[in-house]
Amino acid sequence: MRDVLEPLMSWWAEGKASALATVVATRHSAPRRPGASMLVGPGAEAIGSVSGGCVEGAVYELGQEALAGARPLRRRYGVSDADALAVGLTCGGTLDVFVERVDSTTFPQLGEVVRTVRAGRPVAVATVIAGPAERLGRRLIVWPDRVAGGTGSGRLDGLLCQDARGLLDAGRTGVLRYGTDGRCRDEESEGREESEGSEGSEDGLEVFVESFAPPPRMIVFGAVDFADAVARTGSFLGYRVTVCDARPVFATAARLPGADEVVVEWPHRYLQAEADAGRIDGRTVICVLTHDHKFDVPLLRVALRLPDVGYIGAMGSRRTHEDRWHRLTEAGLTEAELKRLSSPIGLDLGARTPEETAVSIAAEIIALKSGGSGFRLADRTGPIHLGPGL
């Protein structure tokens, strides 16, 4: 929904209805991930995409039907010999799309959800996408400290609230499966084997939980010449970027316009304070660019012992890496802790300039996060899109 939130809110505030189509599950090489959305507006306009162009025409027609009063439905699209070019995914894979009418009656909490997202605070929207007809489209809105709406079952709402908060804390979006009486069946975000167009059975239902979590953090240590390029690339990828350096002459907003914030502090002190305050999680990535042992060693002693960090990389030559590894070993770090360190940082792209180096670092972060190999796709076989990694 984030893709189309602003026009959706605009029409909602004007008292107009729109149709919202959301990717809720994918398999293999589907082009968009769960949460990708497309709107069909009150003036028959189409905004957003669920497949990058493969099935938008068919989804648009479903959106028009929803605007005309059709009940919410879930539809599966995939490759078939008969209709691959018409309404199939020519790139392969399958995706499930949930289409529903959105207005002030069907989604009365939308305004509050949008205000929460705009303020950068976490909220999850849990929508029933499969099950008994009278439950389809019902939703529970979950904040860290309260809820609104409901699925029609108090017992289910209680369990769903806990599960949705778990997904929200991890910044994950996915599908949860329950019995109609509220008993949890299992959790699954991708790849179940329902039949095309399945709406679930009468004895069970499925809920799509879309997490609107604050952006993940990228913390860049070292206000060196590469730092701004890394910060700009991190911002492009959706991270909230902090650059930290103990040297006030270098750690300035003027030198680092790509960062969301610039902090003057000893790196290890800053990182420990952020961890103690609960502002470091499994989505956080740490890039150490100083390649100076008086900064690196105390910092990495803290970083490599944090339980929940998505990525820790350190810049430097092979010689710098070997010296750093030796100093960290002497400082008491174990082999298991040291193996969490990506050093030298980045993938082997032959990067030279700050911008090329930033792409190399970003490529490594993406590959580790998504389970990619870092090899050229032209030299590989099999699916392009893999499951999540770290």
Coordinates of C-alpha atoms in Angstrom, one line a residue:
M1 CA 0.0 0.0 0.0
R2 CA 2.9 2.3 0.6
D3 CA 3.4 2.6 -3.1
V4 CA 0.0 4.3 -3.6
L5 CA -0.7 5.7 -0.2
E6 CA -0.9 9.4 -1.1
P7 CA -3.5 9.1 -4.0
L8 CA -5.4 6.5 -2.0
M9 CA -5.6 8.9 1.0
S10 CA -6.5 11.8 -1.3
W11 CA -9.5 10.1 -2.7
W12 CA -10.5 8.6 0.7
A13 CA -10.5 12.1 2.2
E14 CA -12.7 13.4 -0.6
G15 CA -15.2 10.7 0.1
K16 CA -14.4 8.9 -3.1
A17 CA -13.9 5.2 -3.5
S18 CA -11.0 3.5 -5.2
A19 CA -10.0 -0.1 -5.8
L20 CA -6.8 -1.4 -4.2
A21 CA -5.0 -4.4 -5.6
T22 CA -2.2 -5.8 -3.5
V23 CA 0.4 -8.6 -4.1
V24 CA -0.1 -10.9 -1.1
A25 CA 2.1 -13.9 -2.0
T26 CA 4.6 -14.8 -4.7
R27 CA 6.5 -17.8 -5.9
H28 CA 9.7 -18.2 -8.0
S29 CA 10.5 -15.3 -10.3
A30 CA 7.5 -13.1 -9.7
P31 CA 8.5 -9.5 -10.5
R32 CA 7.1 -7.7 -7.4
R33 CA 7.2 -8.7 -3.8
P34 CA 4.3 -8.9 -1.3
G35 CA 2.9 -5.4 -0.5
A36 CA 3.3 -4.0 -4.1
S37 CA 0.1 -2.3 -4.9
M38 CA -2.0 -0.8 -7.8
L39 CA -4.9 1.6 -7.5
V40 CA -7.9 2.0 -9.8
G41 CA -9.2 5.4 -9.1
P42 CA -12.7 6.9 -9.2
G43 CA -12.0 8.4 -12.6
A44 CA -10.8 5.0 -14.0
E45 CA -7.1 6.0 -13.7
A46 CA -4.5 3.4 -12.8
I47 CA -1.7 4.1 -10.4
G48 CA 1.1 1.8 -9.3
S49 CA 2.0 -1.8 -10.4
V50 CA 1.6 -5.3 -9.1
S51 CA 3.7 -7.0 -11.8
G52 CA 5.7 -4.5 -13.7
G53 CA 3.2 -4.7 -16.6
C54 CA 2.5 -8.4 -17.0
V55 CA -1.0 -8.7 -15.5
E56 CA -2.0 -5.0 -14.9
G57 CA -4.7 -5.2 -17.5
A58 CA -6.5 -8.1 -15.9
V59 CA -6.1 -6.6 -12.4
Y60 CA -7.5 -3.3 -13.7
E61 CA -10.7 -5.0 -14.8
L62 CA -11.0 -6.6 -11.3
G63 CA -10.5 -3.2 -9.8
Q64 CA -13.4 -1.8 -11.9
E65 CA -15.6 -4.6 -10.8
A66 CA -14.7 -3.8 -7.1
L67 CA -15.6 -0.2 -7.7
A68 CA -18.9 -1.4 -9.1
G69 CA -19.7 -3.3 -5.9
A70 CA -18.0 -6.7 -6.3
R71 CA -16.9 -8.2 -3.1
P72 CA -13.1 -8.5 -2.3
L73 CA -11.4 -11.4 -4.0
R74 CA -8.0 -13.0 -4.3
R75 CA -6.7 -14.0 -7.7
R76 CA -3.6 -16.0 -8.7
Y77 CA -1.6 -15.2 -11.9
G78 CA 1.1 -17.4 -13.4
V79 CA 2.5 -18.7 -16.6
S80 CA 0.3 -20.9 -18.7
D81 CA 0.5 -22.0 -22.4
A82 CA -2.9 -20.6 -23.1
D83 CA -2.8 -17.1 -21.7
A84 CA 0.8 -16.3 -20.7
L85 CA 0.8 -13.3 -23.0
A86 CA -2.7 -12.2 -22.1
V87 CA -2.9 -12.4 -18.3
G88 CA 0.1 -14.4 -17.3
L89 CA 3.6 -13.7 -16.0
T90 CA 5.8 -13.9 -19.0
C91 CA 8.8 -13.7 -16.7
G92 CA 7.8 -16.9 -14.8
G93 CA 6.6 -17.4 -11.3
T94 CA 3.3 -16.8 -9.8
L95 CA 1.7 -14.1 -7.7
D96 CA -1.5 -13.8 -5.7
V97 CA -3.3 -10.4 -5.8
F98 CA -6.1 -9.3 -3.4
V99 CA -8.5 -6.7 -4.9
E100 CA -10.8 -4.7 -2.7
R101 CA -12.8 -1.5 -2.7
V102 CA -11.5 1.2 -0.3
D103 CA -13.6 4.0 1.0
S104 CA -14.5 5.6 4.3
T105 CA -16.9 2.7 5.0
T106 CA -14.7 -0.2 4.1
F107 CA -11.5 1.3 5.6
P108 CA -12.5 3.9 8.2
Q109 CA -9.1 3.8 9.9
L110 CA -7.1 4.7 6.7
G111 CA -6.7 8.4 7.8
E112 CA -5.1 7.3 11.1
V113 CA -2.9 4.8 9.4
V114 CA -1.6 7.4 6.9
R115 CA -0.9 9.9 9.7
T116 CA 1.1 7.2 11.5
V117 CA 3.1 6.3 8.4
R118 CA 3.8 10.0 7.7
A119 CA 5.1 10.5 11.2
G120 CA 7.5 7.6 10.8
R121 CA 5.9 5.5 13.5
P122 CA 5.2 1.7 13.1
V123 CA 1.8 0.3 12.3
A124 CA 0.6 -3.0 10.7
V125 CA -2.5 -3.5 8.6
A126 CA -3.9 -7.0 8.9
T127 CA -6.5 -7.9 6.2
V128 CA -8.5 -11.1 5.9
I129 CA -7.8 -12.3 2.3
A130 CA -9.1 -15.8 2.3
G131 CA -11.9 -17.6 4.3
P132 CA -15.6 -17.3 4.8
A133 CA -17.2 -14.7 2.5
E134 CA -18.4 -12.5 5.3
R135 CA -14.9 -12.2 6.7
L136 CA -13.1 -11.1 3.5
G137 CA -11.7 -7.6 3.6
R138 CA -12.1 -7.2 7.3
R139 CA -9.0 -5.8 8.9
L140 CA -7.3 -5.2 12.2
I141 CA -5.0 -2.2 12.6
V142 CA -2.2 -2.9 15.0
W143 CA 0.0 -0.3 16.6
P144 CA 2.7 -1.1 19.3
D145 CA 0.3 0.0 22.0
R146 CA -3.3 -0.3 20.7
V147 CA -5.5 -1.8 18.0
A148 CA -8.5 -0.7 15.9
G149 CA -11.0 -2.6 13.7
G150 CA -11.4 -6.4 13.9
T151 CA -11.8 -9.6 11.9
G152 CA -15.1 -10.7 13.4
S153 CA -13.6 -12.9 16.1
G154 CA -12.3 -11.6 19.4
R155 CA -10.1 -14.7 19.9
L156 CA -8.6 -14.3 16.5
D157 CA -8.0 -10.6 17.0
G158 CA -6.1 -11.3 20.2
L159 CA -3.8 -13.8 18.5
L160 CA -3.5 -11.8 15.3
C161 CA -2.5 -8.7 17.3
Q162 CA 0.5 -10.6 18.9
D163 CA 1.5 -12.1 15.6
A164 CA 1.2 -8.8 13.7
R165 CA 3.4 -7.1 16.3
G166 CA 6.0 -9.7 15.8
L167 CA 6.1 -9.1 12.1
L168 CA 6.1 -5.4 12.6
D169 CA 9.1 -5.6 15.0
A170 CA 11.0 -7.5 12.3
G171 CA 9.8 -5.1 9.5
R172 CA 8.2 -8.1 7.7
T173 CA 5.1 -8.4 5.5
G174 CA 3.5 -11.8 5.0
V175 CA 0.5 -14.1 5.3
L176 CA -0.7 -15.7 8.5
R177 CA -3.0 -18.7 8.6
Y178 CA -5.6 -19.5 11.2
G179 CA -8.7 -21.5 11.9
T180 CA -11.9 -19.6 11.9
D181 CA -12.1 -20.1 15.7
G182 CA -8.8 -18.2 16.1
R183 CA -6.4 -21.1 16.4
C184 CA -3.2 -20.5 14.7
R185 CA -2.4 -23.0 11.9
D186 CA 0.9 -21.9 10.6
E187 CA 2.7 -18.9 9.2
E188 CA 3.6 -18.6 5.5
S189 CA 4.5 -15.6 3.5
E190 CA 5.3 -17.1 0.1
G191 CA 4.7 -20.2 -1.9
R192 CA 1.7 -22.1 -0.7
E193 CA 0.0 -24.4 -3.2
E194 CA -3.6 -23.0 -3.4
S195 CA -5.6 -23.3 -6.6
E196 CA -5.9 -20.3 -8.8
G197 CA -8.4 -17.8 -7.4
S198 CA -8.7 -19.7 -4.1
E199 CA -10.5 -17.8 -1.4
G200 CA -9.8 -20.3 1.3
S201 CA -12.0 -22.9 3.0
E202 CA -14.9 -22.4 5.4
D203 CA -12.8 -23.9 8.2
G204 CA -9.8 -21.6 7.9
L205 CA -8.8 -18.1 6.9
E206 CA -5.7 -16.3 5.9
V207 CA -4.6 -12.8 6.9
F208 CA -2.2 -10.6 5.0
V209 CA -0.2 -8.4 7.4
E210 CA 1.4 -5.4 5.8
S211 CA 4.0 -3.8 8.1
F212 CA 4.7 -0.1 7.9
A213 CA 7.8 0.0 9.9
P214 CA 10.2 3.0 10.1
P215 CA 13.0 2.8 7.5
P216 CA 15.9 0.5 8.5
R217 CA 19.1 2.2 9.6
M218 CA 22.4 2.5 7.9
I219 CA 25.2 3.7 10.2
V220 CA 28.4 4.8 8.4
F221 CA 31.4 5.3 10.6
G222 CA 34.1 7.5 9.3
A223 CA 33.5 10.9 7.5
V224 CA 36.0 9.9 4.8
D225 CA 35.7 10.8 1.1
F226 CA 33.7 7.6 0.5
A227 CA 31.1 8.3 3.2
D228 CA 28.8 10.6 1.3
A229 CA 28.6 8.3 -1.7
V230 CA 27.8 5.4 0.7
A231 CA 25.2 7.6 2.4
R232 CA 23.5 8.6 -0.8
T233 CA 23.4 5.0 -2.0
G234 CA 22.0 3.9 1.3
S235 CA 19.3 6.6 1.2
F236 CA 18.4 5.5 -2.4
L237 CA 17.9 2.0 -1.1
G238 CA 15.5 3.2 1.6
Y239 CA 17.8 3.4 4.7
R240 CA 17.8 6.2 7.2
V241 CA 21.5 7.1 7.1
T242 CA 23.6 8.3 10.0
V243 CA 27.3 9.2 9.6
C244 CA 29.4 9.2 12.8
D245 CA 32.9 10.4 13.3
A246 CA 34.9 11.7 16.3
R247 CA 36.5 14.5 14.3
P248 CA 34.3 17.6 14.1
V249 CA 36.2 19.2 11.3
F250 CA 35.2 16.3 9.0
A251 CA 31.8 15.3 10.4
T252 CA 29.7 18.2 9.0
A253 CA 26.4 18.3 7.1
A254 CA 28.1 20.4 4.4
R255 CA 30.5 17.6 3.6
L256 CA 27.9 14.8 4.0
P257 CA 24.7 16.1 2.3
G258 CA 23.6 12.5 1.6
A259 CA 23.2 11.6 5.2
D260 CA 20.0 12.1 7.2
E261 CA 22.1 13.0 10.3
V262 CA 25.7 13.6 11.1
V263 CA 27.0 12.8 14.6
V264 CA 30.2 13.9 16.2
E265 CA 31.2 11.2 18.7
W266 CA 33.6 8.4 19.2
P267 CA 32.2 5.6 17.1
H268 CA 32.1 2.9 19.8
R269 CA 30.5 5.2 22.3
Y270 CA 27.8 6.2 19.8
L271 CA 27.0 2.6 18.7
Q272 CA 26.8 1.4 22.3
A273 CA 24.5 4.2 23.3
E274 CA 22.2 3.5 20.3
A275 CA 22.2 -0.2 21.2
D276 CA 21.4 0.5 24.8
A277 CA 18.5 2.8 23.7
G278 CA 17.0 0.0 21.5
R279 CA 17.7 1.7 18.2
I280 CA 19.7 -1.1 16.7
D281 CA 17.9 -4.1 15.2
G282 CA 18.2 -6.9 12.7
R283 CA 17.6 -4.6 9.8
T284 CA 20.5 -2.2 10.8
V285 CA 23.6 -2.2 8.6
I286 CA 26.9 -0.9 9.8
C287 CA 29.6 0.3 7.4
V288 CA 33.0 1.0 9.0
L289 CA 35.0 3.2 6.6
T290 CA 37.7 4.6 8.9
H291 CA 40.3 1.9 8.4
D292 CA 42.1 3.3 11.4
H293 CA 42.6 0.8 14.3
K294 CA 42.2 3.4 17.1
F295 CA 38.6 3.8 15.8
D296 CA 37.9 0.4 14.3
V297 CA 38.9 -1.9 17.1
P298 CA 36.8 -0.4 19.9
L299 CA 33.9 0.0 17.5
L300 CA 34.0 -3.5 16.1
R301 CA 34.3 -4.9 19.6
V302 CA 30.9 -3.4 20.2
A303 CA 29.4 -4.1 16.8
L304 CA 30.4 -7.8 16.5
R305 CA 28.9 -8.6 19.9
L306 CA 25.5 -7.0 19.3
P307 CA 23.0 -9.8 18.8
D308 CA 20.8 -8.2 16.2
V309 CA 22.6 -6.5 13.4
G310 CA 21.9 -7.3 9.7
Y311 CA 25.3 -6.5 8.3
I312 CA 28.7 -5.3 9.5
G313 CA 31.3 -4.4 6.9
A314 CA 34.7 -2.7 7.3
M315 CA 36.8 -1.0 4.6
G316 CA 40.5 -1.6 4.1
S317 CA 43.1 -3.4 2.2
R318 CA 44.0 -7.1 2.7
R319 CA 46.9 -5.9 4.9
T320 CA 44.6 -3.7 6.9
H321 CA 42.1 -6.5 7.3
E322 CA 44.8 -8.9 8.6
D323 CA 46.0 -6.3 11.1
R324 CA 42.5 -5.5 12.2
W325 CA 41.7 -9.2 12.6
H326 CA 44.8 -9.8 14.7
R327 CA 44.0 -6.8 17.0
L328 CA 40.4 -7.9 17.4
T329 CA 41.6 -11.4 18.3
E330 CA 43.9 -9.9 20.9
A331 CA 40.9 -7.9 22.2
G332 CA 39.1 -11.1 23.0
L333 CA 36.7 -11.6 20.1
T334 CA 35.9 -15.2 19.2
E335 CA 36.2 -16.7 15.8
A336 CA 32.4 -16.9 15.5
E337 CA 32.1 -13.2 16.3
L338 CA 34.8 -12.3 13.8
K339 CA 33.0 -14.3 11.1
R340 CA 30.2 -11.8 11.2
L341 CA 32.5 -9.2 9.7
S342 CA 32.5 -8.5 6.0
S343 CA 36.0 -7.3 5.3
P344 CA 37.3 -6.1 3.0
I345 CA 33.8 -4.6 2.5
G346 CA 31.8 -5.0 -0.7
L347 CA 31.6 -7.2 -3.7
D348 CA 34.4 -7.6 -6.2
L349 CA 33.2 -5.2 -8.9
G350 CA 36.5 -3.6 -9.7
A351 CA 35.3 -0.4 -8.0
R352 CA 37.7 2.6 -7.8
T353 CA 35.7 5.8 -7.3
P354 CA 33.6 6.6 -4.1
E355 CA 30.5 6.1 -6.1
E356 CA 31.6 2.7 -7.5
T357 CA 32.7 1.6 -4.1
A358 CA 29.3 2.6 -2.7
V359 CA 27.6 0.4 -5.3
S360 CA 29.9 -2.5 -4.4
I361 CA 29.0 -2.1 -0.7
A362 CA 25.3 -1.8 -1.5
A363 CA 25.5 -4.9 -3.8
E364 CA 26.9 -7.0 -0.9
I365 CA 24.2 -5.8 1.5
I366 CA 21.5 -6.7 -1.0
A367 CA 23.0 -10.1 -1.8
L368 CA 23.3 -11.1 1.8
K369 CA 19.8 -9.8 2.6
S370 CA 18.2 -11.6 -0.4
G371 CA 20.3 -14.7 -0.5
G372 CA 21.9 -13.8 -3.8
S373 CA 25.3 -15.2 -4.9
G374 CA 26.8 -12.0 -6.4
F375 CA 27.4 -13.8 -9.7
R376 CA 26.4 -12.5 -13.1
L377 CA 22.8 -13.5 -13.9
A378 CA 23.9 -14.3 -17.4
D379 CA 26.2 -17.0 -16.0
R380 CA 23.5 -18.6 -13.8
T381 CA 20.6 -20.9 -14.4
G382 CA 17.4 -21.2 -12.4
P383 CA 15.2 -18.6 -10.8
I384 CA 16.3 -15.0 -10.7
H385 CA 14.4 -14.1 -7.5
L386 CA 15.4 -16.1 -4.5
G387 CA 14.1 -16.2 -0.9
P388 CA 15.3 -13.8 1.8
G389 CA 18.7 -14.4 3.4
L390 CA 19.7 -12.6 6.6

